[in-house]
Amino acid sequence: MGNWDRDALDQEGRDKFINYLKEHGYSCSKSRLKLFDLVHSIHHHFDSEELVKIANENKLQISRATIFRNLVLLEEAGFIKKVQFTDRHTHYEHIYGHKVHDHMICVKCGVVVEFFKRSIQVALEEVASEHSFVAHSHKLEIMGHCKKCNPDS
Amino acid sequence: MGNWDRDALDQEGRDKFINYLKEHGYSCSKSRLKLFDLVHSIHHHFDSEELVKIANENKLQISRATIFRNLVLLEEAGFIKKVQFTDRHTHYEHIYGHKVHDHMICVKCGVVVEFFKRSIQVALEEVASEHSFVAHSHKLEIMGHCKKCNPDS
DNA sequence: GTCTGTGCAAATGCTTTGCATGATG
DNA sequence: CATCATGCAAAGCATTTGCACAGAC
């Protein structure tokens, strides 16, 4: 994961991020933009440790503290979202340029499958409105055994 | 939360727990049973801190370490389950004697509403089998604003 | 030049662990 | 009486924070 470069999609998101920063009175520091690029150079789930590692390997000059502080900002700006898998620390995934989806996790081998199911989305809307909630987002993870790890097969 | 007592339902669960311990080669220590009772005397979500606090107030003589160690056991035995809300530390809820349900969390006031929706359960089963997964459990949380905190109302 | 962001290292807070002691079967 | 559980205090680990300095606008 040492190499990372922006692609066209990210460039568009990058501009949105810059706008967000300006509109909300945050400055466009180099670290923030570097972190944005770094985060978007990873095409899978990631955690803070991974960012720190890549940043160090590539001598990006972003400290661990700055990474944590700006992950909060990226989350607040709606570019990334926390996901909690089996272990204790926080993982993130991209939102920008990605479709809404949920996760299925094999408790044996740890494989994570992303899926989208319209009927779930619809049912979520319904149940929220039944309880007079205005839903903004949700977190859904199915735990079980994947085909390979299925003890009965 | 200073008072706690077993009721009939818990007594049945308690026996199951004792069986579980025996079958799995764990000893039926006083601490373990006290923790079982304590956990089941709480009728809502709880966290380790709350258990420690009640244990101390009631002089139950269960140390923090023992609480953590046995929470793992209770989870493994299927009596409680981890739930992750907004803050950083782990919350638990009962499984035994409770129906399957999910949560809706108000991001403003933090209220947690439990709900059950059949169409969601059905859709979860479907999507798992579409991906050749055998689902054991799931975690579903809807984040949004409750009626009171809804900014548009 | 003023205000905001960053780096560093220390602090935090939940959780885990090593080891000597105590309870269990 | 051998084994497993517990208590205590210390360690771990992801994350947060205070403060002096650097960078943005």
PDB file of C-alpha atoms in Angstrom, chain B residues 41-134:
ATOM      1  CA  SER B  41     -31.176  -7.639  37.970  1.00  0.00           C
ATOM      2  CA  ILE B  42     -30.662  -4.784  35.536  1.00  0.00           C
ATOM      3  CA  HIS B  43     -33.520  -4.403  33.150  1.00  0.00           C
ATOM      4  CA  HIS B  44     -31.891  -2.217  30.561  1.00  0.00           C
ATOM      5  CA  HIS B  45     -28.597  -1.775  28.763  1.00  0.00           C
ATOM      6  CA  PHE B  46     -25.599  -1.630  31.011  1.00  0.00           C
ATOM      7  CA  ASP B  47     -21.859  -1.236  30.867  1.00  0.00           C
ATOM      8  CA  SER B  48     -18.979  -2.596  32.899  1.00  0.00           C
ATOM      9  CA  GLU B  49     -18.742   0.590  34.936  1.00  0.00           C
ATOM     10  CA  GLU B  50     -22.305   0.256  36.089  1.00  0.00           C
ATOM     11  CA  LEU B  51     -21.686  -3.295  37.225  1.00  0.00           C
ATOM     12  CA  VAL B  52     -18.583  -2.271  39.116  1.00  0.00           C
ATOM     13  CA  LYS B  53     -20.498   0.526  40.785  1.00  0.00           C
ATOM     14  CA  ILE B  54     -23.423  -1.626  41.875  1.00  0.00           C
ATOM     15  CA  ALA B  55     -21.103  -4.394  42.990  1.00  0.00           C
ATOM     16  CA  ASN B  56     -19.221  -1.956  45.190  1.00  0.00           C
ATOM     17  CA  GLU B  57     -22.316  -0.305  46.598  1.00  0.00           C
ATOM     18  CA  ASN B  58     -23.746  -3.661  47.547  1.00  0.00           C
ATOM     19  CA  LYS B  59     -20.445  -5.007  48.781  1.00  0.00           C
ATOM     20  CA  LEU B  60     -20.704  -7.999  46.509  1.00  0.00           C
ATOM     21  CA  GLN B  61     -16.957  -8.555  46.544  1.00  0.00           C
ATOM     22  CA  ILE B  62     -16.449  -8.879  42.832  1.00  0.00           C
ATOM     23  CA  SER B  63     -13.470  -7.061  41.447  1.00  0.00           C
ATOM     24  CA  ARG B  64     -13.363  -5.154  38.199  1.00  0.00           C
ATOM     25  CA  ALA B  65     -11.091  -7.777  36.628  1.00  0.00           C
ATOM     26  CA  THR B  66     -13.476 -10.558  37.512  1.00  0.00           C
ATOM     27  CA  ILE B  67     -16.358  -8.604  36.077  1.00  0.00           C
ATOM     28  CA  PHE B  68     -14.554  -8.183  32.786  1.00  0.00           C
ATOM     29  CA  ARG B  69     -13.441 -11.790  32.690  1.00  0.00           C
ATOM     30  CA  ASN B  70     -16.908 -13.089  33.394  1.00  0.00           C
ATOM     31  CA  LEU B  71     -18.685 -10.750  31.045  1.00  0.00           C
ATOM     32  CA  VAL B  72     -16.753 -12.514  28.326  1.00  0.00           C
ATOM     33  CA  LEU B  73     -18.004 -15.803  29.670  1.00  0.00           C
ATOM     34  CA  LEU B  74     -21.594 -14.623  29.851  1.00  0.00           C
ATOM     35  CA  GLU B  75     -21.324 -13.437  26.291  1.00  0.00           C
ATOM     36  CA  GLU B  76     -19.799 -16.706  25.152  1.00  0.00           C
ATOM     37  CA  ALA B  77     -22.582 -18.590  26.906  1.00  0.00           C
ATOM     38  CA  GLY B  78     -25.104 -16.494  25.010  1.00  0.00           C
ATOM     39  CA  PHE B  79     -26.700 -14.669  27.915  1.00  0.00           C
ATOM     40  CA  ILE B  80     -25.611 -11.192  26.999  1.00  0.00           C
ATOM     41  CA  LYS B  81     -24.522  -9.431  23.876  1.00  0.00           C
ATOM     42  CA  LYS B  82     -22.366  -6.432  23.166  1.00  0.00           C
ATOM     43  CA  VAL B  83     -23.987  -3.353  21.768  1.00  0.00           C
ATOM     44  CA  GLN B  84     -22.095  -0.315  20.630  1.00  0.00           C
ATOM     45  CA  PHE B  85     -23.774   3.025  20.956  1.00  0.00           C
ATOM     46  CA  THR B  86     -22.393   6.483  20.442  1.00  0.00           C
ATOM     47  CA  ASP B  87     -19.695   6.568  23.085  1.00  0.00           C
ATOM     48  CA  ARG B  88     -16.473   4.684  23.150  1.00  0.00           C
ATOM     49  CA  HIS B  89     -17.012   1.948  25.661  1.00  0.00           C
ATOM     50  CA  THR B  90     -18.925  -1.254  25.340  1.00  0.00           C
ATOM     51  CA  HIS B  91     -22.507  -1.678  26.445  1.00  0.00           C
ATOM     52  CA  TYR B  92     -24.283  -4.959  26.943  1.00  0.00           C
ATOM     53  CA  GLU B  93     -27.822  -6.163  26.862  1.00  0.00           C
ATOM     54  CA  HIS B  94     -29.532  -9.389  27.854  1.00  0.00           C
ATOM     55  CA  ILE B  95     -30.415 -12.057  25.400  1.00  0.00           C
ATOM     56  CA  TYR B  96     -31.987 -14.656  27.641  1.00  0.00           C
ATOM     57  CA  GLY B  97     -35.712 -14.095  28.020  1.00  0.00           C
ATOM     58  CA  HIS B  98     -35.665 -11.197  25.600  1.00  0.00           C
ATOM     59  CA  LYS B  99     -36.904 -11.077  22.048  1.00  0.00           C
ATOM     60  CA  VAL B 100     -34.649 -10.313  19.121  1.00  0.00           C
ATOM     61  CA  HIS B 101     -34.719  -6.610  18.519  1.00  0.00           C
ATOM     62  CA  ASP B 102     -32.692  -3.757  17.114  1.00  0.00           C
ATOM     63  CA  HIS B 103     -32.043  -0.189  18.143  1.00  0.00           C
ATOM     64  CA  MET B 104     -32.820   3.283  17.011  1.00  0.00           C
ATOM     65  CA  ILE B 105     -30.673   5.956  18.549  1.00  0.00           C
ATOM     66  CA  CYS B 106     -31.302   9.685  18.677  1.00  0.00           C
ATOM     67  CA  VAL B 107     -28.009  11.367  17.915  1.00  0.00           C
ATOM     68  CA  LYS B 108     -29.084  14.458  19.807  1.00  0.00           C
ATOM     69  CA  CYS B 109     -30.584  13.283  23.098  1.00  0.00           C
ATOM     70  CA  GLY B 110     -29.205   9.755  23.040  1.00  0.00           C
ATOM     71  CA  VAL B 111     -32.516   8.023  23.644  1.00  0.00           C
ATOM     72  CA  VAL B 112     -32.462   4.385  22.563  1.00  0.00           C
ATOM     73  CA  VAL B 113     -35.630   2.809  21.193  1.00  0.00           C
ATOM     74  CA  GLU B 114     -35.839  -0.924  20.761  1.00  0.00           C
ATOM     75  CA  PHE B 115     -37.832  -2.234  17.857  1.00  0.00           C
ATOM     76  CA  PHE B 116     -38.621  -5.419  16.059  1.00  0.00           C
ATOM     77  CA  LYS B 117     -39.591  -5.553  12.422  1.00  0.00           C
ATOM     78  CA  ARG B 118     -40.303  -8.818  10.768  1.00  0.00           C
ATOM     79  CA  SER B 119     -39.616  -7.625   7.252  1.00  0.00           C
ATOM     80  CA  ILE B 120     -36.098  -6.710   8.287  1.00  0.00           C
ATOM     81  CA  GLN B 121     -35.467 -10.122   9.799  1.00  0.00           C
ATOM     82  CA  VAL B 122     -36.782 -11.766   6.663  1.00  0.00           C
ATOM     83  CA  ALA B 123     -34.693  -9.582   4.397  1.00  0.00           C
ATOM     84  CA  LEU B 124     -31.601 -10.326   6.466  1.00  0.00           C
ATOM     85  CA  GLU B 125     -32.120 -14.035   6.057  1.00  0.00           C
ATOM     86  CA  GLU B 126     -32.599 -13.595   2.357  1.00  0.00           C
ATOM     87  CA  VAL B 127     -29.541 -11.520   1.781  1.00  0.00           C
ATOM     88  CA  ALA B 128     -27.391 -13.889   3.817  1.00  0.00           C
ATOM     89  CA  SER B 129     -28.474 -16.860   1.786  1.00  0.00           C
ATOM     90  CA  GLU B 130     -27.980 -14.929  -1.452  1.00  0.00           C
ATOM     91  CA  HIS B 131     -24.339 -14.660  -0.426  1.00  0.00           C
ATOM     92  CA  SER B 132     -24.104 -18.237   0.831  1.00  0.00           C
ATOM     93  CA  PHE B 133     -23.686 -17.046   4.384  1.00  0.00           C
ATOM     94  CA  VAL B 134     -25.095 -18.744   7.418  1.00  0.00           C
TER      95      VAL B 134
END
